[in-house]
Structure formats: C-alpha cells, structure tokens
Short mmCIF file of C-alpha atoms in Angstrom, two decimals:
data_model
loop_
_atom_site.label_atom_id
_atom_site.label_comp_id
_atom_site.label_asym_id
_atom_site.label_seq_id
_atom_site.Cartn_x
_atom_site.Cartn_y
_atom_site.Cartn_z
CA UNK A 8 -3.79 21.55 19.50
CA UNK A 9 -2.68 24.33 21.86
CA UNK A 10 0.67 23.07 23.21
CA UNK A 11 3.35 25.02 21.30
CA UNK A 12 5.90 22.22 21.71
CA UNK A 13 3.57 19.62 20.20
CA UNK A 14 2.76 21.96 17.32
CA UNK A 15 6.43 22.59 16.65
CA UNK A 16 7.40 18.92 16.78
CA UNK A 17 4.55 17.90 14.49
CA UNK A 18 5.33 20.56 11.90
CA UNK A 19 9.00 19.63 11.83
CA UNK A 20 8.17 15.92 11.52
CA UNK A 21 5.73 16.62 8.69
CA UNK A 22 8.24 18.67 6.74
CA UNK A 23 11.14 16.28 7.31
CA UNK A 24 8.98 13.31 6.27
CA UNK A 25 7.70 15.17 3.21
CA UNK A 26 11.24 15.97 2.06
CA UNK A 27 12.52 12.46 2.67
CA UNK A 28 9.50 10.92 0.97
CA UNK A 29 10.04 13.08 -2.10
CA UNK A 30 13.72 12.12 -2.19
CA UNK A 31 12.90 8.43 -2.00
CA UNK A 32 10.07 8.60 -4.54
CA UNK A 33 11.76 10.82 -7.10
CA UNK A 34 15.40 9.89 -6.55
CA UNK A 35 15.21 6.10 -6.67
CA UNK A 36 17.90 4.89 -9.10
CA UNK A 37 16.78 2.49 -11.79
CA UNK A 38 19.68 0.23 -10.84
CA UNK A 39 19.13 0.45 -7.08
CA UNK A 40 21.06 -2.24 -5.24
CA UNK A 41 21.90 -3.39 -1.74
CA UNK A 42 24.44 -1.20 0.07
CA UNK A 43 24.74 -3.35 3.21
CA UNK A 44 23.01 -6.04 5.24
CA UNK A 45 22.14 -6.17 8.93
CA UNK A 46 20.73 -9.14 10.85
CA UNK A 47 20.91 -11.53 7.88
CA UNK A 48 21.73 -11.49 4.14
CA UNK A 49 18.09 -10.61 3.35
CA UNK A 50 17.87 -7.76 5.90
CA UNK A 51 19.08 -5.05 3.56
CA UNK A 52 20.05 -1.39 3.49
CA UNK A 53 20.10 0.64 0.28
CA UNK A 54 21.93 3.86 -0.50
CA UNK A 55 18.53 5.58 -0.36
CA UNK A 56 17.90 4.54 3.28
CA UNK A 57 21.17 6.22 4.18
CA UNK A 58 20.49 9.35 2.11
CA UNK A 59 16.99 9.76 3.55
CA UNK A 60 18.22 9.46 7.15
CA UNK A 61 20.95 12.03 6.47
CA UNK A 62 18.36 14.42 5.04
CA UNK A 63 16.03 14.01 8.03
CA UNK A 64 18.68 14.34 10.72
CA UNK A 65 20.23 17.34 9.01
CA UNK A 66 16.88 19.11 8.77
CA UNK A 67 15.98 18.43 12.40
CA UNK A 68 19.42 19.51 13.61
CA UNK A 69 18.98 22.86 11.88
CA UNK A 70 15.77 23.55 13.80
CA UNK A 71 16.30 21.75 17.12
CA UNK A 72 20.04 21.16 17.57
CA UNK A 73 19.73 20.15 21.24
CA UNK A 74 17.40 17.21 20.62
CA UNK A 75 18.53 13.60 20.69
CA UNK A 76 18.22 11.27 17.71
CA UNK A 77 17.79 7.54 17.24
CA UNK A 78 17.80 6.40 13.61
CA UNK A 79 17.66 2.97 12.03
CA UNK A 80 20.72 3.59 9.89
CA UNK A 81 23.01 4.59 12.72
CA UNK A 82 22.15 8.15 13.73
CA UNK A 83 22.40 8.34 17.52
CA UNK A 84 22.85 11.20 19.97
CA UNK A 85 21.59 11.82 23.48
CA UNK A 86 20.77 15.52 23.21
CA UNK A 87 20.13 17.86 26.13
CA UNK A 88 16.56 19.11 25.50
CA UNK A 89 14.66 16.09 26.83
CA UNK A 90 13.23 15.39 23.36
CA UNK A 91 14.46 12.58 21.11
CA UNK A 92 13.60 11.94 17.47
CA UNK A 93 13.05 8.27 16.53
CA UNK A 94 13.50 7.86 12.78
CA UNK A 95 12.96 5.10 10.25
CA UNK A 96 13.97 6.79 7.00
CA UNK A 97 12.62 3.93 4.89
CA UNK A 98 10.29 1.40 6.49
CA UNK A 99 9.71 -1.36 3.97
CA UNK A 100 13.16 -1.36 2.38
CA UNK A 101 12.69 -4.69 0.60
CA UNK A 102 9.44 -3.45 -0.92
CA UNK A 103 11.27 -0.31 -2.06
CA UNK A 104 14.15 -2.35 -3.48
CA UNK A 105 11.72 -4.42 -5.56
CA UNK A 106 9.61 -1.47 -6.69
CA UNK A 107 6.59 -2.34 -4.56
CA UNK A 108 4.62 0.68 -3.27
CA UNK A 109 4.22 -0.26 0.40
CA UNK A 110 6.99 1.71 2.07
CA UNK A 111 7.06 4.79 4.25
CA UNK A 112 9.08 7.36 6.15
CA UNK A 113 8.40 7.21 9.90
CA UNK A 114 9.36 10.01 12.28
CA UNK A 115 8.38 10.37 15.93
CA UNK A 116 9.35 12.75 18.71
CA UNK A 117 9.39 11.42 22.26
CA UNK A 118 10.26 12.58 25.75
CA UNK A 119 13.26 11.23 27.57
CA UNK A 120 10.94 8.85 29.48
CA UNK A 121 9.79 7.29 26.21
CA UNK A 122 6.37 8.96 25.93
CA UNK A 123 5.70 9.70 22.26
CA UNK A 124 4.59 13.27 21.66
CA UNK A 125 4.17 13.44 17.89
CA UNK A 126 4.36 11.01 15.00
CA UNK A 127 4.25 11.16 11.22
CA UNK A 128 4.18 8.32 8.69
CA UNK A 129 4.61 9.49 5.10
CA UNK A 130 3.58 6.95 2.44
CA UNK A 131 4.47 8.68 -0.86
CA UNK A 132 3.34 5.94 -3.24
CA UNK A 133 -0.10 5.98 -1.59
CA UNK A 134 -0.19 9.80 -1.49
CA UNK A 135 -0.95 9.57 2.22
CA UNK A 136 0.43 11.42 5.23
CA UNK A 137 -0.58 10.03 8.62
CA UNK A 138 -0.01 12.16 11.70
CA UNK A 139 -0.86 12.37 15.38
CA UNK A 140 0.09 14.22 18.53
CA UNK A 141 -0.47 13.00 22.07
CA UNK A 142 -4.10 13.61 23.00
CA UNK A 143 -4.92 15.28 19.69
CA UNK A 144 -6.34 12.48 17.57
CA UNK A 145 -4.98 10.92 14.40
CA UNK A 146 -5.35 12.14 10.83
CA UNK A 147 -4.60 11.16 7.26
CA UNK A 148 -4.34 13.99 4.74
CA UNK A 149 -6.37 16.13 7.14
CA UNK A 150 -9.23 13.64 7.65
CA UNK A 151 -9.75 12.26 11.17
CA UNK A 152 -9.04 8.56 11.60
CA UNK A 153 -10.98 6.01 13.62
CA UNK A 154 -10.54 2.27 13.98
CA UNK A 155 -13.20 -0.05 12.59
CA UNK A 156 -15.94 -1.26 14.91
CA UNK A 157 -14.58 -4.48 16.38
CA UNK A 158 -15.86 -7.69 14.80
CA UNK A 159 -15.70 -11.08 16.51
CA UNK A 160 -12.16 -12.41 16.29
CA UNK A 161 -13.11 -15.03 13.72
CA UNK A 162 -14.17 -12.19 11.40
CA UNK A 163 -11.10 -10.02 12.00
CA UNK A 164 -8.59 -9.15 9.28
CA UNK A 165 -5.13 -9.09 10.88
CA UNK A 166 -1.73 -8.20 9.47
CA UNK A 167 1.71 -9.36 10.55
CA UNK A 168 5.33 -9.33 9.46
CA UNK A 169 8.25 -11.72 9.48
CA UNK A 170 11.75 -11.46 10.87
CA UNK A 171 14.80 -11.74 8.63
CA UNK A 172 16.47 -14.45 10.77
CA UNK A 173 15.53 -17.86 9.39
CA UNK A 174 14.88 -19.61 12.72
CA UNK A 175 12.63 -16.79 13.90
CA UNK A 176 10.75 -16.71 10.59
CA UNK A 177 10.11 -20.44 10.83
CA UNK A 178 8.52 -20.07 14.26
CA UNK A 179 6.48 -17.09 13.07
CA UNK A 180 5.14 -19.21 10.20
CA UNK A 181 4.06 -21.86 12.70
CA UNK A 182 2.18 -19.21 14.70
CA UNK A 183 0.45 -17.93 11.56
CA UNK A 184 -0.57 -21.47 10.62
CA UNK A 185 -2.28 -21.87 14.00
CA UNK A 186 -3.78 -18.40 13.90
CA UNK A 187 -5.34 -18.40 10.41
CA UNK A 188 -8.27 -20.73 11.27
CA UNK A 189 -9.22 -18.34 14.11
CA UNK A 190 -9.43 -15.21 11.91
CA UNK A 191 -11.07 -13.93 8.75
CA UNK A 192 -7.62 -13.82 7.14
CA UNK A 193 -3.99 -12.71 7.47
CA UNK A 194 -2.23 -9.99 5.48
CA UNK A 195 1.50 -9.29 5.18
CA UNK A 196 2.29 -5.83 3.80
CA UNK A 197 5.98 -5.46 4.57
CA UNK A 198 5.91 -2.14 6.45
CA UNK A 199 5.15 -2.06 10.17
CA UNK A 200 4.54 1.70 10.08
CA UNK A 201 1.92 1.37 7.34
CA UNK A 202 0.27 -1.63 9.02
CA UNK A 203 -0.14 0.38 12.21
CA UNK A 204 -1.61 3.28 10.25
CA UNK A 205 -3.96 0.92 8.42
CA UNK A 206 -5.28 -0.24 11.79
CA UNK A 207 -5.86 3.45 12.62
CA UNK A 208 -7.63 3.99 9.29
CA UNK A 209 -9.97 1.02 9.74
CA UNK A 210 -8.40 -1.00 6.93
CA UNK A 211 -7.27 -3.72 9.33
CA UNK A 212 -8.82 -4.98 12.54
CA UNK A 213 -5.45 -5.79 14.06
CA UNK A 214 -1.73 -6.15 13.59
CA UNK A 215 1.03 -7.96 15.46
CA UNK A 216 4.72 -8.60 14.97
CA UNK A 217 7.76 -9.87 16.82
CA UNK A 218 11.20 -8.32 16.42
CA UNK A 219 10.31 -4.68 15.82
CA UNK A 220 12.68 -1.92 16.85
CA UNK A 221 11.76 1.48 18.34
CA UNK A 222 11.93 3.22 14.96
CA UNK A 223 9.47 0.71 13.47
CA UNK A 224 6.93 1.40 16.18
CA UNK A 225 7.15 4.90 17.57
CA UNK A 226 5.11 6.95 15.09
CA UNK A 227 2.66 4.25 14.00
CA UNK A 228 1.88 3.17 17.56
CA UNK A 229 0.90 6.72 18.50
CA UNK A 230 -1.23 7.12 15.37
CA UNK A 231 -3.05 3.84 16.06
CA UNK A 232 -3.71 4.75 19.71
CA UNK A 233 -4.94 8.22 18.83
CA UNK A 234 -7.39 6.62 16.38
CA UNK A 235 -8.85 4.45 19.16
CA UNK A 236 -6.78 1.28 18.89
CA UNK A 237 -5.37 -0.54 21.88
CA UNK A 238 -1.66 -1.29 21.66
CA UNK A 239 0.62 -3.43 23.78
CA UNK A 240 2.87 -6.44 23.87
CA UNK A 241 2.60 -9.48 26.09
CA UNK A 242 -0.14 -9.15 28.75
CA UNK A 243 0.58 -6.15 30.96
CA UNK A 244 3.48 -4.94 28.85
CA UNK A 245 4.06 -2.16 26.36
CA UNK A 246 4.83 -2.92 22.70
CA UNK A 247 8.42 -4.04 22.33
CA UNK A 248 10.75 -6.12 20.23
CA UNK A 249 9.42 -9.19 22.00
CA UNK A 250 5.89 -8.57 20.73
CA UNK A 251 3.90 -5.61 19.44
CA UNK A 252 0.12 -5.66 18.95
CA UNK A 253 -2.34 -3.01 17.78
CA UNK A 254 -6.05 -3.70 17.30
CA UNK A 255 -9.52 -2.31 17.69
CA UNK A 256 -10.62 -2.60 21.34
CA UNK A 257 -12.66 -5.82 21.28
CA UNK A 258 -10.16 -7.58 18.99
CA UNK A 259 -7.09 -6.69 21.05
CA UNK A 260 -7.53 -8.95 24.11
CA UNK A 261 -8.57 -12.16 22.31
CA UNK A 262 -5.79 -11.66 19.75
CA UNK A 263 -3.27 -11.03 22.50
CA UNK A 264 -4.46 -14.14 24.36
CA UNK A 265 -4.03 -16.34 21.29
CA UNK A 266 -0.58 -14.96 20.58
CA UNK A 267 0.42 -15.61 24.18
CA UNK A 268 -0.97 -19.12 24.01
CA UNK A 269 0.84 -19.81 20.73
CA UNK A 270 4.14 -18.42 22.07
CA UNK A 271 4.41 -15.74 19.39
CA UNK A 272 7.10 -13.99 21.44
CA UNK A 273 9.71 -16.77 21.48
CA UNK A 274 11.31 -19.41 19.25
#
C-alpha cells in the first residue's frame, strides 16, 4: 500500500476500533440494560454503544479534525476534507446485551462521493481484526482473505438478518421459507459487519439483508469485495437499505435473481 492517505486512514481506523473494542469487551457492566430504543421496542441502544461512539469520534477528531462523521448513535458532521468516517460503534447490540459473542466495531473512511477507501471490523470476542483498503486486498489478523470457491447455489451456505419492525420481519421470514429449499442452509448471526467479513473469509458463500444502514455496510462491504466477493443490491444497483447482497462470484447472480423473484426488497 503506497498511498499515504490510505495508510493513514487505515491506521487510524485500526487504532480507533481496537480502543473501542477493548472498551466494549472489558467495560461491559454486569447489569447492562437498554438505554434507548430506535425503530421498535426491540431495536435497542445500550450505554456502551454511546460510550464507544464517543471514544471513536473523539479519537478521530484529534487526528483528522476536518473530516466528516456519520455514526449510528447520532454523530454527524459534514467536514471540509472530502473524507467522511462511517461508524457503527457496536454492530450486534442485541447479541452484546445478551452476552453473545457475535458483535463488532465497524469503522470505514469514504470519499465525499461515497467510495469507501478503508474499512476495519474489530470482533473482540473472536480475537479477529478484519481490514481492507481500496485496491489493497483484505486481511484478518495479517492473513490475506479470499472467498470460498463458488459451489452450486443448492450447496451454498448463506446468512441473513432480520429487521426490528414486525411487518418487515414477517415478510423476511416468508422469503427465508422460500429460499431454504434452494440452498444448503441459512445462518443468522446477528451482525451484518461480521457476516460480510465471514463471506470474505470463506466461512459463508453468501449473505443478504434488507434494511441495513450505511454504517452497517461500509467497512464490511469493502472487506468482502477486496477478498473477491461480488456485492450489490437489486439488479444493477449498489448495496443499500432496500437490499444488500455479498457472495462469491458464481453464487451472487443466482442468489440475487431468487431474491428479486421472491421480492426480498419489499413488504
């Protein structure tokens, strides 16, 4: 990696994610409770989400005060540098609340036009740090990542997630019911960032979800692409809240076609 900007952004993201991950792992109160809710009563925020975002934004502001910020827990500024940080301080909050290990810190740096330059997903309970920069490949704990060789779709292991709004969840369950007979099996981990990284690491053949926000996607999408995955949304579109898909190359198109046919992107 020779671009000084990419090197700087990656190093800052790695350090911010490391610090936030340590805070979340070591500072979790035994009596952790819900601090607030968002889209529904089961879409929760904890005091630790808020503390981790404050740590990350404070650290980044010290080193690059002119950058913009978009954080899940409310951090938002335009900046003047042309670089924006997209932050999910705790992806997998419900897992974290219940003491399950599948949660992560996700930090990405992107240009004003939306092109992601660097991404880090820190999964402390798995002792894994995923990272990528544009055009530089993807890595986990220093080892290069590559997607699995694509199996036929009926032998593919695919992960998904569910929205917190009851009507949307019900439709998503209907899609899964139709999809399961066409695949090896379905997994549901509870962290979009980790699912995307598991596609990159060859632990999943594909992943899809409706209702993701930019902070859910930014870092993991880059890591998956740099490991050789194809990513997108509905045919001809980029990943978005409507639909996000990541899969090994020969799994991507047939999975996308089924999801389009099943109307995975609408109620």
